[in-house]
């Protein structure tokens, strides 16, 4: 049997979904009005990497010195092997071991 | 499309791992599997779903929740904008249909694929569908079977997100022309993380990186030209 979804859940998730989809599509549609060369383009080209770096750096730093070690190992593994999954597991393994020993 | 799905296997594995963490948290907050799937399908954005589940209570704070989701997902405005070259020449309906299943993971995989010049919108979409399946099964496994993982952080599952995005960020590194933008992005992100509430640091850092690349020294133009030439 299906569990019921409360009306307030329906609204809350609906609002969140509307906001998220508008941002996704809005960014794409607005971008075609932007200039495709020069300084602005240079900024847009730098954006993806800078955004991902900003996403992870605070969590890495929050994990302390071992977080930096784990991130460095992840980076080395992905550069050597081009294997994202292996890189992720190596990073997680460092944190796993450190927390096991620390506990 | 199949190629896109296959290229997303590693990131999907990590999405499943931290999806299961979300499922465990959601079970503690009393969400049903249908609530969970409704969220996965309608929103399909991991970080925002985490924050919503965190704010979950008997009386949902609708305004605060929506605002939080807006702030966390502001990056999608930038992500959407960065996909413009990939979508060039495509009609509005195609764009509307493809954009819902754009998440950080398949976007990042598509961006690095585009470096080789072989990404298409179907590559992006194939990755999105695959991620949706992985994300949904991860959250449901956590929600329904989460009783036995009472402390997901003991297994470093919470670090899966950080680790996989670190790997993806490394893949987006373009060399010398990224030194200045990344330093700017990193500094601003750390400061914003310390002094601003919520997830503003992601957007603040990303913008700082883009702006510094715009204002940066002109030798990066040469680098760009070399890259463009190599692309042809």
mmCIF file of N, CA, C and O in Angstrom, chain A residues 2-3 5 8-10 12-17 19-21 23-25 27-28 31-32 36 39 42-49 51-60 74-75 78-79 84-85 88 92 95-96 99, chain B residues 10 13-14 33-34 38 42-44 56 58 60 62 66 69-70 73 76-78 80-81 84 96 99-100 102 107 153-154 156 158-160 162-163 165 170 172 174 182 185-186 193 201-202 205-206 210 213-214 220 224:
data_model
loop_
_atom_site.group_PDB
_atom_site.id
_atom_site.type_symbol
_atom_site.label_atom_id
_atom_site.label_comp_id
_atom_site.label_asym_id
_atom_site.label_seq_id
_atom_site.Cartn_x
_atom_site.Cartn_y
_atom_site.Cartn_z
ATOM 1 N N UNK A 2 0.404 2.272 -0.706
ATOM 2 C CA UNK A 2 1.174 3.511 -0.766
ATOM 3 C C UNK A 2 1.018 4.312 0.516
ATOM 4 O O UNK A 2 -0.098 4.516 0.980
ATOM 5 N N UNK A 3 2.123 4.756 1.087
ATOM 6 C CA UNK A 3 1.989 5.690 2.199
ATOM 7 C C UNK A 3 1.498 7.029 1.659
ATOM 8 O O UNK A 3 1.739 7.368 0.505
ATOM 9 N N UNK A 5 1.324 11.097 1.206
ATOM 10 C CA UNK A 5 2.211 12.246 1.317
ATOM 11 C C UNK A 5 1.406 13.390 1.923
ATOM 12 O O UNK A 5 0.338 13.739 1.424
ATOM 13 N N UNK A 8 1.681 19.374 3.382
ATOM 14 C CA UNK A 8 2.796 20.292 3.600
ATOM 15 C C UNK A 8 4.086 19.767 2.953
ATOM 16 O O UNK A 8 4.912 20.540 2.485
ATOM 17 N N UNK A 9 4.236 18.437 2.897
ATOM 18 C CA UNK A 9 5.391 17.857 2.218
ATOM 19 C C UNK A 9 5.287 18.104 0.720
ATOM 20 O O UNK A 9 6.262 18.473 0.055
ATOM 21 N N UNK A 10 4.058 17.929 0.218
ATOM 22 C CA UNK A 10 3.803 18.168 -1.204
ATOM 23 C C UNK A 10 4.223 19.591 -1.578
ATOM 24 O O UNK A 10 4.903 19.818 -2.582
ATOM 25 N N UNK A 12 6.234 21.790 0.246
ATOM 26 C CA UNK A 12 7.639 22.089 0.520
ATOM 27 C C UNK A 12 8.543 21.549 -0.581
ATOM 28 O O UNK A 12 9.408 22.259 -1.110
ATOM 29 N N UNK A 13 8.330 20.283 -0.939
ATOM 30 C CA UNK A 13 9.174 19.679 -1.969
ATOM 31 C C UNK A 13 8.874 20.306 -3.328
ATOM 32 O O UNK A 13 9.772 20.534 -4.135
ATOM 33 N N UNK A 14 7.601 20.633 -3.553
ATOM 34 C CA UNK A 14 7.230 21.292 -4.804
ATOM 35 C C UNK A 14 7.926 22.629 -4.965
ATOM 36 O O UNK A 14 8.458 22.947 -6.039
ATOM 37 N N UNK A 15 7.959 23.422 -3.905
ATOM 38 C CA UNK A 15 8.645 24.719 -3.950
ATOM 39 C C UNK A 15 10.142 24.532 -4.228
ATOM 40 O O UNK A 15 10.726 25.203 -5.084
ATOM 41 N N UNK A 16 10.752 23.605 -3.493
ATOM 42 C CA UNK A 16 12.180 23.359 -3.669
ATOM 43 C C UNK A 16 12.474 22.914 -5.097
ATOM 44 O O UNK A 16 13.459 23.336 -5.708
ATOM 45 N N UNK A 17 11.583 22.062 -5.629
ATOM 46 C CA UNK A 17 11.785 21.561 -6.984
ATOM 47 C C UNK A 17 11.661 22.689 -8.002
ATOM 48 O O UNK A 17 12.463 22.800 -8.932
ATOM 49 N N UNK A 19 12.170 25.927 -7.540
ATOM 50 C CA UNK A 19 13.342 26.793 -7.431
ATOM 51 C C UNK A 19 14.541 26.167 -8.139
ATOM 52 O O UNK A 19 15.227 26.813 -8.934
ATOM 53 N N UNK A 20 14.765 24.871 -7.877
ATOM 54 C CA UNK A 20 15.943 24.209 -8.424
ATOM 55 C C UNK A 20 15.880 24.141 -9.950
ATOM 56 O O UNK A 20 16.846 24.449 -10.641
ATOM 57 N N UNK A 21 14.709 23.749 -10.471
ATOM 58 C CA UNK A 21 14.595 23.636 -11.928
ATOM 59 C C UNK A 21 14.730 25.007 -12.595
ATOM 60 O O UNK A 21 15.380 25.130 -13.644
ATOM 61 N N UNK A 23 16.507 27.494 -11.618
ATOM 62 C CA UNK A 23 17.927 27.869 -11.636
ATOM 63 C C UNK A 23 18.661 27.128 -12.747
ATOM 64 O O UNK A 23 19.449 27.706 -13.491
ATOM 65 N N UNK A 24 18.385 25.822 -12.856
ATOM 66 C CA UNK A 24 19.063 25.014 -13.882
ATOM 67 C C UNK A 24 18.779 25.563 -15.277
ATOM 68 O O UNK A 24 19.688 25.831 -16.056
ATOM 69 N N UNK A 25 17.481 25.705 -15.574
ATOM 70 C CA UNK A 25 17.111 26.140 -16.920
ATOM 71 C C UNK A 25 17.450 27.615 -17.117
ATOM 72 O O UNK A 25 17.933 28.022 -18.179
ATOM 73 N N UNK A 27 19.866 29.455 -15.858
ATOM 74 C CA UNK A 27 21.282 29.673 -16.147
ATOM 75 C C UNK A 27 21.582 29.411 -17.608
ATOM 76 O O UNK A 27 22.257 30.192 -18.278
ATOM 77 N N UNK A 28 21.042 28.306 -18.113
ATOM 78 C CA UNK A 28 21.293 27.936 -19.510
ATOM 79 C C UNK A 28 20.710 28.974 -20.466
ATOM 80 O O UNK A 28 21.350 29.389 -21.430
ATOM 81 N N UNK A 31 22.530 32.351 -20.381
ATOM 82 C CA UNK A 31 23.907 32.331 -20.871
ATOM 83 C C UNK A 31 23.990 32.655 -22.354
ATOM 84 O O UNK A 31 24.969 33.238 -22.810
ATOM 85 N N UNK A 32 22.942 32.296 -23.119
ATOM 86 C CA UNK A 32 23.037 32.535 -24.558
ATOM 87 C C UNK A 32 22.968 34.029 -24.873
ATOM 88 O O UNK A 32 23.215 34.445 -25.999
ATOM 89 N N UNK A 36 30.358 35.881 -26.061
ATOM 90 C CA UNK A 36 31.061 34.606 -26.207
ATOM 91 C C UNK A 36 32.569 34.744 -26.333
ATOM 92 O O UNK A 36 33.264 33.794 -26.644
ATOM 93 N N UNK A 39 36.869 39.029 -21.971
ATOM 94 C CA UNK A 39 37.040 38.827 -20.544
ATOM 95 C C UNK A 39 35.947 37.964 -19.948
ATOM 96 O O UNK A 39 36.196 37.087 -19.128
ATOM 97 N N UNK A 42 36.396 34.408 -20.593
ATOM 98 C CA UNK A 42 37.503 33.868 -19.805
ATOM 99 C C UNK A 42 37.029 33.514 -18.395
ATOM 100 O O UNK A 42 37.405 32.494 -17.833
ATOM 101 N N UNK A 43 36.191 34.375 -17.839
ATOM 102 C CA UNK A 43 35.634 34.114 -16.517
ATOM 103 C C UNK A 43 34.762 32.872 -16.510
ATOM 104 O O UNK A 43 34.869 32.007 -15.632
ATOM 105 N N UNK A 44 33.908 32.738 -17.528
ATOM 106 C CA UNK A 44 33.015 31.582 -17.595
ATOM 107 C C UNK A 44 33.794 30.285 -17.775
ATOM 108 O O UNK A 44 33.396 29.244 -17.278
ATOM 109 N N UNK A 45 34.919 30.377 -18.499
ATOM 110 C CA UNK A 45 35.738 29.179 -18.692
ATOM 111 C C UNK A 45 36.405 28.729 -17.403
ATOM 112 O O UNK A 45 36.629 27.540 -17.188
ATOM 113 N N UNK A 46 36.731 29.701 -16.549
ATOM 114 C CA UNK A 46 37.399 29.363 -15.291
ATOM 115 C C UNK A 46 36.400 28.882 -14.246
ATOM 116 O O UNK A 46 36.768 28.274 -13.249
ATOM 117 N N UNK A 47 35.115 29.151 -14.509
ATOM 118 C CA UNK A 47 34.093 28.913 -13.488
ATOM 119 C C UNK A 47 33.958 27.454 -13.023
ATOM 120 O O UNK A 47 33.961 27.211 -11.811
ATOM 121 N N UNK A 48 33.839 26.476 -13.938
ATOM 122 C CA UNK A 48 33.565 25.113 -13.456
ATOM 123 C C UNK A 48 34.585 24.612 -12.435
ATOM 124 O O UNK A 48 34.206 24.114 -11.372
ATOM 125 N N UNK A 49 35.861 24.771 -12.742
ATOM 126 C CA UNK A 49 36.898 24.314 -11.819
ATOM 127 C C UNK A 49 36.860 25.068 -10.508
ATOM 128 O O UNK A 49 36.925 24.468 -9.423
ATOM 129 N N UNK A 51 34.377 26.549 -9.140
ATOM 130 C CA UNK A 51 33.160 26.197 -8.392
ATOM 131 C C UNK A 51 33.348 24.877 -7.639
ATOM 132 O O UNK A 51 33.036 24.771 -6.449
ATOM 133 N N UNK A 52 33.885 23.879 -8.326
ATOM 134 C CA UNK A 52 34.091 22.584 -7.673
ATOM 135 C C UNK A 52 35.109 22.695 -6.551
ATOM 136 O O UNK A 52 34.962 22.098 -5.485
ATOM 137 N N UNK A 53 36.167 23.492 -6.800
ATOM 138 C CA UNK A 53 37.191 23.675 -5.788
ATOM 139 C C UNK A 53 36.591 24.327 -4.542
ATOM 140 O O UNK A 53 36.867 23.910 -3.413
ATOM 141 N N UNK A 54 35.736 25.329 -4.745
ATOM 142 C CA UNK A 54 35.081 26.003 -3.617
ATOM 143 C C UNK A 54 34.139 25.061 -2.872
ATOM 144 O O UNK A 54 33.932 25.197 -1.674
ATOM 145 N N UNK A 55 33.563 24.132 -3.609
ATOM 146 C CA UNK A 55 32.630 23.172 -3.017
ATOM 147 C C UNK A 55 33.346 22.247 -2.036
ATOM 148 O O UNK A 55 32.841 21.953 -0.957
ATOM 149 N N UNK A 56 34.561 21.795 -2.404
ATOM 150 C CA UNK A 56 35.216 20.775 -1.584
ATOM 151 C C UNK A 56 36.183 21.341 -0.544
ATOM 152 O O UNK A 56 36.348 20.750 0.524
ATOM 153 N N UNK A 57 36.816 22.464 -0.844
ATOM 154 C CA UNK A 57 37.910 22.914 0.021
ATOM 155 C C UNK A 57 37.509 23.076 1.489
ATOM 156 O O UNK A 57 38.215 22.573 2.370
ATOM 157 N N UNK A 58 36.393 23.767 1.800
ATOM 158 C CA UNK A 58 36.039 23.906 3.216
ATOM 159 C C UNK A 58 35.830 22.560 3.923
ATOM 160 O O UNK A 58 36.220 22.417 5.090
ATOM 161 N N UNK A 59 35.247 21.560 3.245
ATOM 162 C CA UNK A 59 35.065 20.257 3.900
ATOM 163 C C UNK A 59 36.397 19.558 4.110
ATOM 164 O O UNK A 59 36.569 18.835 5.091
ATOM 165 N N UNK A 60 37.330 19.761 3.173
ATOM 166 C CA UNK A 60 38.652 19.154 3.334
ATOM 167 C C UNK A 60 39.364 19.780 4.536
ATOM 168 O O UNK A 60 39.889 19.090 5.409
ATOM 169 N N UNK A 74 43.738 11.482 -3.052
ATOM 170 C CA UNK A 74 42.685 11.388 -4.073
ATOM 171 C C UNK A 74 43.156 12.015 -5.380
ATOM 172 O O UNK A 74 42.991 11.436 -6.458
ATOM 173 N N UNK A 75 43.762 13.211 -5.272
ATOM 174 C CA UNK A 75 44.229 13.917 -6.469
ATOM 175 C C UNK A 75 45.312 13.113 -7.186
ATOM 176 O O UNK A 75 45.286 12.976 -8.411
ATOM 177 N N UNK A 78 43.835 10.039 -8.957
ATOM 178 C CA UNK A 78 43.053 10.330 -10.165
ATOM 179 C C UNK A 78 43.973 10.802 -11.291
ATOM 180 O O UNK A 78 43.749 10.493 -12.471
ATOM 181 N N UNK A 79 45.060 11.490 -10.950
ATOM 182 C CA UNK A 79 45.995 11.926 -11.993
ATOM 183 C C UNK A 79 46.751 10.742 -12.583
ATOM 184 O O UNK A 79 46.999 10.685 -13.781
ATOM 185 N N UNK A 84 38.224 7.686 -11.214
ATOM 186 C CA UNK A 84 37.592 8.510 -10.174
ATOM 187 C C UNK A 84 37.153 7.666 -8.980
ATOM 188 O O UNK A 84 37.278 8.085 -7.833
ATOM 189 N N UNK A 85 36.646 6.465 -9.285
ATOM 190 C CA UNK A 85 36.139 5.610 -8.209
ATOM 191 C C UNK A 85 37.269 5.181 -7.275
ATOM 192 O O UNK A 85 37.162 5.277 -6.047
ATOM 193 N N UNK A 88 38.333 8.090 -5.171
ATOM 194 C CA UNK A 88 37.383 8.357 -4.088
ATOM 195 C C UNK A 88 37.593 7.367 -2.936
ATOM 196 O O UNK A 88 37.652 7.757 -1.765
ATOM 197 N N UNK A 92 38.557 8.063 0.973
ATOM 198 C CA UNK A 92 37.690 7.610 2.066
ATOM 199 C C UNK A 92 38.438 6.688 3.020
ATOM 200 O O UNK A 92 38.213 6.732 4.232
ATOM 201 N N UNK A 95 40.375 8.606 5.645
ATOM 202 C CA UNK A 95 39.500 9.141 6.704
ATOM 203 C C UNK A 95 38.980 8.004 7.591
ATOM 204 O O UNK A 95 38.915 8.127 8.816
ATOM 205 N N UNK A 96 38.644 6.885 6.958
ATOM 206 C CA UNK A 96 38.153 5.727 7.704
ATOM 207 C C UNK A 96 39.183 5.260 8.732
ATOM 208 O O UNK A 96 38.884 5.079 9.916
ATOM 209 N N UNK A 99 39.782 7.854 11.570
ATOM 210 C CA UNK A 99 38.698 7.884 12.547
ATOM 211 C C UNK A 99 38.680 6.628 13.404
ATOM 212 O O UNK A 99 38.377 6.678 14.595
ATOM 213 N N UNK B 10 31.624 5.781 -11.808
ATOM 214 C CA UNK B 10 32.314 6.126 -10.550
ATOM 215 C C UNK B 10 31.554 7.152 -9.716
ATOM 216 O O UNK B 10 31.397 6.970 -8.513
ATOM 217 N N UNK B 13 28.547 5.671 -8.069
ATOM 218 C CA UNK B 13 28.862 4.874 -6.886
ATOM 219 C C UNK B 13 28.970 5.762 -5.659
ATOM 220 O O UNK B 13 28.469 5.419 -4.579
ATOM 221 N N UNK B 14 29.595 6.934 -5.828
ATOM 222 C CA UNK B 14 29.708 7.818 -4.672
ATOM 223 C C UNK B 14 28.351 8.423 -4.337
ATOM 224 O O UNK B 14 28.005 8.593 -3.170
ATOM 225 N N UNK B 33 9.134 6.140 2.344
ATOM 226 C CA UNK B 33 9.891 5.927 1.093
ATOM 227 C C UNK B 33 9.296 6.753 -0.035
ATOM 228 O O UNK B 33 9.993 7.178 -0.948
ATOM 229 N N UNK B 34 7.977 7.015 0.062
ATOM 230 C CA UNK B 34 7.345 7.799 -0.999
ATOM 231 C C UNK B 34 7.767 9.277 -0.905
ATOM 232 O O UNK B 34 8.032 9.923 -1.929
ATOM 233 N N UNK B 38 9.679 11.079 -3.919
ATOM 234 C CA UNK B 38 9.121 12.334 -4.429
ATOM 235 C C UNK B 38 10.222 13.394 -4.459
ATOM 236 O O UNK B 38 10.403 14.106 -5.458
ATOM 237 N N UNK B 42 11.563 14.981 -7.889
ATOM 238 C CA UNK B 42 11.191 16.368 -8.168
ATOM 239 C C UNK B 42 12.392 17.312 -8.030
ATOM 240 O O UNK B 42 12.536 18.250 -8.810
ATOM 241 N N UNK B 43 13.243 17.087 -7.039
ATOM 242 C CA UNK B 43 14.340 18.026 -6.786
ATOM 243 C C UNK B 43 15.629 17.536 -7.441
ATOM 244 O O UNK B 43 16.280 18.259 -8.166
ATOM 245 N N UNK B 44 16.020 16.290 -7.150
ATOM 246 C CA UNK B 44 17.225 15.685 -7.715
ATOM 247 C C UNK B 44 18.453 16.576 -7.512
ATOM 248 O O UNK B 44 19.138 16.964 -8.447
ATOM 249 N N UNK B 56 13.736 19.058 8.566
ATOM 250 C CA UNK B 56 12.443 18.377 8.621
ATOM 251 C C UNK B 56 11.887 18.358 10.044
ATOM 252 O O UNK B 56 12.626 18.110 10.980
ATOM 253 N N UNK B 58 7.727 18.269 12.374
ATOM 254 C CA UNK B 58 6.280 18.039 12.234
ATOM 255 C C UNK B 58 5.598 19.169 11.478
ATOM 256 O O UNK B 58 4.641 18.953 10.756
ATOM 257 N N UNK B 60 6.665 21.814 8.805
ATOM 258 C CA UNK B 60 7.802 22.161 7.955
ATOM 259 C C UNK B 60 7.933 23.682 7.830
ATOM 260 O O UNK B 60 6.944 24.359 7.552
ATOM 261 N N UNK B 62 8.323 26.168 5.692
ATOM 262 C CA UNK B 62 8.296 26.267 4.229
ATOM 263 C C UNK B 62 9.203 27.370 3.694
ATOM 264 O O UNK B 62 9.979 27.160 2.760
ATOM 265 N N UNK B 66 12.652 26.765 1.544
ATOM 266 C CA UNK B 66 12.758 27.186 0.148
ATOM 267 C C UNK B 66 13.951 28.119 -0.040
ATOM 268 O O UNK B 66 14.704 28.010 -1.004
ATOM 269 N N UNK B 69 17.166 26.111 0.033
ATOM 270 C CA UNK B 69 17.352 25.398 -1.238
ATOM 271 C C UNK B 69 17.818 26.368 -2.322
ATOM 272 O O UNK B 69 18.705 26.060 -3.122
ATOM 273 N N UNK B 70 17.239 27.567 -2.312
ATOM 274 C CA UNK B 70 17.638 28.579 -3.303
ATOM 275 C C UNK B 70 19.126 28.903 -3.173
ATOM 276 O O UNK B 70 19.855 28.938 -4.163
ATOM 277 N N UNK B 73 21.371 25.919 -4.134
ATOM 278 C CA UNK B 73 21.334 25.564 -5.550
ATOM 279 C C UNK B 73 21.612 26.731 -6.491
ATOM 280 O O UNK B 73 21.532 26.572 -7.703
ATOM 281 N N UNK B 76 23.546 26.201 -9.550
ATOM 282 C CA UNK B 76 22.994 25.654 -10.793
ATOM 283 C C UNK B 76 22.792 26.727 -11.854
ATOM 284 O O UNK B 76 22.781 26.435 -13.042
ATOM 285 N N UNK B 77 22.660 27.970 -11.400
ATOM 286 C CA UNK B 77 22.592 29.073 -12.346
ATOM 287 C C UNK B 77 23.901 29.123 -13.145
ATOM 288 O O UNK B 77 23.908 29.286 -14.363
ATOM 289 N N UNK B 78 25.010 28.965 -12.413
ATOM 290 C CA UNK B 78 26.326 28.994 -13.054
ATOM 291 C C UNK B 78 26.567 27.724 -13.854
ATOM 292 O O UNK B 78 27.117 27.754 -14.957
ATOM 293 N N UNK B 80 24.271 25.834 -15.207
ATOM 294 C CA UNK B 80 23.450 25.943 -16.414
ATOM 295 C C UNK B 80 24.130 26.820 -17.454
ATOM 296 O O UNK B 80 24.197 26.473 -18.634
ATOM 297 N N UNK B 81 24.661 27.958 -16.989
ATOM 298 C CA UNK B 81 25.317 28.884 -17.912
ATOM 299 C C UNK B 81 26.524 28.237 -18.582
ATOM 300 O O UNK B 81 26.763 28.433 -19.774
ATOM 301 N N UNK B 84 25.989 26.193 -21.796
ATOM 302 C CA UNK B 84 25.495 26.856 -23.007
ATOM 303 C C UNK B 84 26.199 26.401 -24.290
ATOM 304 O O UNK B 84 25.526 26.112 -25.287
ATOM 305 N N UNK B 96 14.663 22.265 -22.149
ATOM 306 C CA UNK B 96 13.776 22.077 -20.996
ATOM 307 C C UNK B 96 13.759 20.620 -20.553
ATOM 308 O O UNK B 96 13.726 20.322 -19.361
ATOM 309 N N UNK B 99 17.471 19.610 -18.911
ATOM 310 C CA UNK B 99 18.101 20.299 -17.791
ATOM 311 C C UNK B 99 17.694 19.767 -16.422
ATOM 312 O O UNK B 99 18.417 19.938 -15.454
ATOM 313 N N UNK B 100 16.532 19.115 -16.326
ATOM 314 C CA UNK B 100 16.113 18.687 -14.991
ATOM 315 C C UNK B 100 17.097 17.695 -14.377
ATOM 316 O O UNK B 100 17.382 17.745 -13.185
ATOM 317 N N UNK B 102 20.232 17.487 -14.570
ATOM 318 C CA UNK B 102 21.613 17.951 -14.462
ATOM 319 C C UNK B 102 21.970 18.082 -12.986
ATOM 320 O O UNK B 102 21.361 18.854 -12.261
ATOM 321 N N UNK B 107 27.273 16.773 -14.623
ATOM 322 C CA UNK B 107 27.792 18.024 -15.196
ATOM 323 C C UNK B 107 29.328 17.982 -15.235
ATOM 324 O O UNK B 107 29.929 18.253 -16.272
ATOM 325 N N UNK B 153 29.150 7.997 9.631
ATOM 326 C CA UNK B 153 30.436 8.699 9.593
ATOM 327 C C UNK B 153 31.581 7.787 10.044
ATOM 328 O O UNK B 153 32.737 8.039 9.708
ATOM 329 N N UNK B 154 31.256 6.706 10.771
ATOM 330 C CA UNK B 154 32.311 5.783 11.183
ATOM 331 C C UNK B 154 32.961 5.121 9.967
ATOM 332 O O UNK B 154 34.133 4.768 9.995
ATOM 333 N N UNK B 156 33.283 6.630 7.105
ATOM 334 C CA UNK B 156 33.732 7.723 6.238
ATOM 335 C C UNK B 156 32.793 7.939 5.063
ATOM 336 O O UNK B 156 33.177 8.507 4.055
ATOM 337 N N UNK B 158 30.397 9.942 4.875
ATOM 338 C CA UNK B 158 30.154 11.374 4.674
ATOM 339 C C UNK B 158 31.284 12.017 3.871
ATOM 340 O O UNK B 158 31.108 13.093 3.310
ATOM 341 N N UNK B 159 32.448 11.355 3.834
ATOM 342 C CA UNK B 159 33.572 11.914 3.071
ATOM 343 C C UNK B 159 33.510 11.512 1.596
ATOM 344 O O UNK B 159 34.273 12.026 0.782
ATOM 345 N N UNK B 160 32.599 10.607 1.247
ATOM 346 C CA UNK B 160 32.500 10.162 -0.151
ATOM 347 C C UNK B 160 32.246 11.344 -1.072
ATOM 348 O O UNK B 160 32.864 11.484 -2.132
ATOM 349 N N UNK B 162 32.949 14.587 -0.600
ATOM 350 C CA UNK B 162 34.152 15.421 -0.718
ATOM 351 C C UNK B 162 35.193 14.758 -1.612
ATOM 352 O O UNK B 162 35.783 15.399 -2.480
ATOM 353 N N UNK B 163 35.397 13.443 -1.396
ATOM 354 C CA UNK B 163 36.452 12.750 -2.140
ATOM 355 C C UNK B 163 36.143 12.725 -3.633
ATOM 356 O O UNK B 163 37.013 13.007 -4.464
ATOM 357 N N UNK B 165 34.280 14.713 -5.414
ATOM 358 C CA UNK B 165 34.344 16.024 -6.045
ATOM 359 C C UNK B 165 35.764 16.577 -6.084
ATOM 360 O O UNK B 165 36.094 17.372 -6.956
ATOM 361 N N UNK B 170 40.091 17.990 -9.794
ATOM 362 C CA UNK B 170 41.421 17.770 -10.370
ATOM 363 C C UNK B 170 41.319 17.576 -11.877
ATOM 364 O O UNK B 170 42.124 18.094 -12.644
ATOM 365 N N UNK B 172 39.278 18.927 -13.818
ATOM 366 C CA UNK B 172 38.932 20.170 -14.504
ATOM 367 C C UNK B 172 40.086 21.169 -14.506
ATOM 368 O O UNK B 172 39.969 22.247 -15.080
ATOM 369 N N UNK B 174 43.029 23.253 -15.566
ATOM 370 C CA UNK B 174 43.472 23.545 -16.930
ATOM 371 C C UNK B 174 44.928 23.959 -17.011
ATOM 372 O O UNK B 174 45.399 24.364 -18.068
ATOM 373 N N UNK B 182 41.841 29.682 -8.986
ATOM 374 C CA UNK B 182 41.652 28.689 -7.929
ATOM 375 C C UNK B 182 42.104 29.234 -6.573
ATOM 376 O O UNK B 182 41.492 28.929 -5.552
ATOM 377 N N UNK B 185 39.314 31.528 -5.592
ATOM 378 C CA UNK B 185 38.142 30.733 -5.226
ATOM 379 C C UNK B 185 38.334 30.089 -3.854
ATOM 380 O O UNK B 185 37.448 30.138 -2.998
ATOM 381 N N UNK B 186 39.517 29.511 -3.642
ATOM 382 C CA UNK B 186 39.778 28.820 -2.377
ATOM 383 C C UNK B 186 39.735 29.765 -1.198
ATOM 384 O O UNK B 186 39.111 29.463 -0.170
ATOM 385 N N UNK B 193 32.883 30.315 4.154
ATOM 386 C CA UNK B 193 32.481 29.165 4.951
ATOM 387 C C UNK B 193 32.528 29.502 6.441
ATOM 388 O O UNK B 193 31.698 29.066 7.230
ATOM 389 N N UNK B 201 29.233 29.770 0.534
ATOM 390 C CA UNK B 201 30.642 29.700 0.150
ATOM 391 C C UNK B 201 30.865 29.090 -1.238
ATOM 392 O O UNK B 201 31.831 29.435 -1.911
ATOM 393 N N UNK B 202 29.958 28.209 -1.665
ATOM 394 C CA UNK B 202 30.148 27.565 -2.970
ATOM 395 C C UNK B 202 30.045 28.610 -4.085
ATOM 396 O O UNK B 202 30.924 28.745 -4.934
ATOM 397 N N UNK B 205 32.828 31.435 -3.744
ATOM 398 C CA UNK B 205 34.133 30.991 -4.228
ATOM 399 C C UNK B 205 34.155 30.863 -5.742
ATOM 400 O O UNK B 205 35.090 31.318 -6.403
ATOM 401 N N UNK B 206 33.113 30.258 -6.302
ATOM 402 C CA UNK B 206 33.053 30.092 -7.757
ATOM 403 C C UNK B 206 33.087 31.428 -8.470
ATOM 404 O O UNK B 206 33.829 31.614 -9.450
ATOM 405 N N UNK B 210 35.848 33.101 -11.082
ATOM 406 C CA UNK B 210 35.507 33.599 -12.420
ATOM 407 C C UNK B 210 35.920 35.060 -12.582
ATOM 408 O O UNK B 210 36.504 35.450 -13.600
ATOM 409 N N UNK B 213 39.591 35.493 -12.988
ATOM 410 C CA UNK B 213 40.034 35.118 -14.341
ATOM 411 C C UNK B 213 39.734 36.233 -15.332
ATOM 412 O O UNK B 213 40.482 36.466 -16.279
ATOM 413 N N UNK B 214 38.614 36.953 -15.094
ATOM 414 C CA UNK B 214 38.259 38.063 -15.978
ATOM 415 C C UNK B 214 39.243 39.214 -15.830
ATOM 416 O O UNK B 214 39.615 39.861 -16.810
ATOM 417 N N UNK B 220 46.935 34.847 -19.860
ATOM 418 C CA UNK B 220 46.004 33.721 -19.928
ATOM 419 C C UNK B 220 45.281 33.687 -21.273
ATOM 420 O O UNK B 220 44.752 32.662 -21.671
ATOM 421 N N UNK B 224 44.715 30.435 -23.590
ATOM 422 C CA UNK B 224 43.418 30.086 -24.134
ATOM 423 C C UNK B 224 43.486 29.836 -25.642
ATOM 424 O O UNK B 224 42.878 28.924 -26.162
#
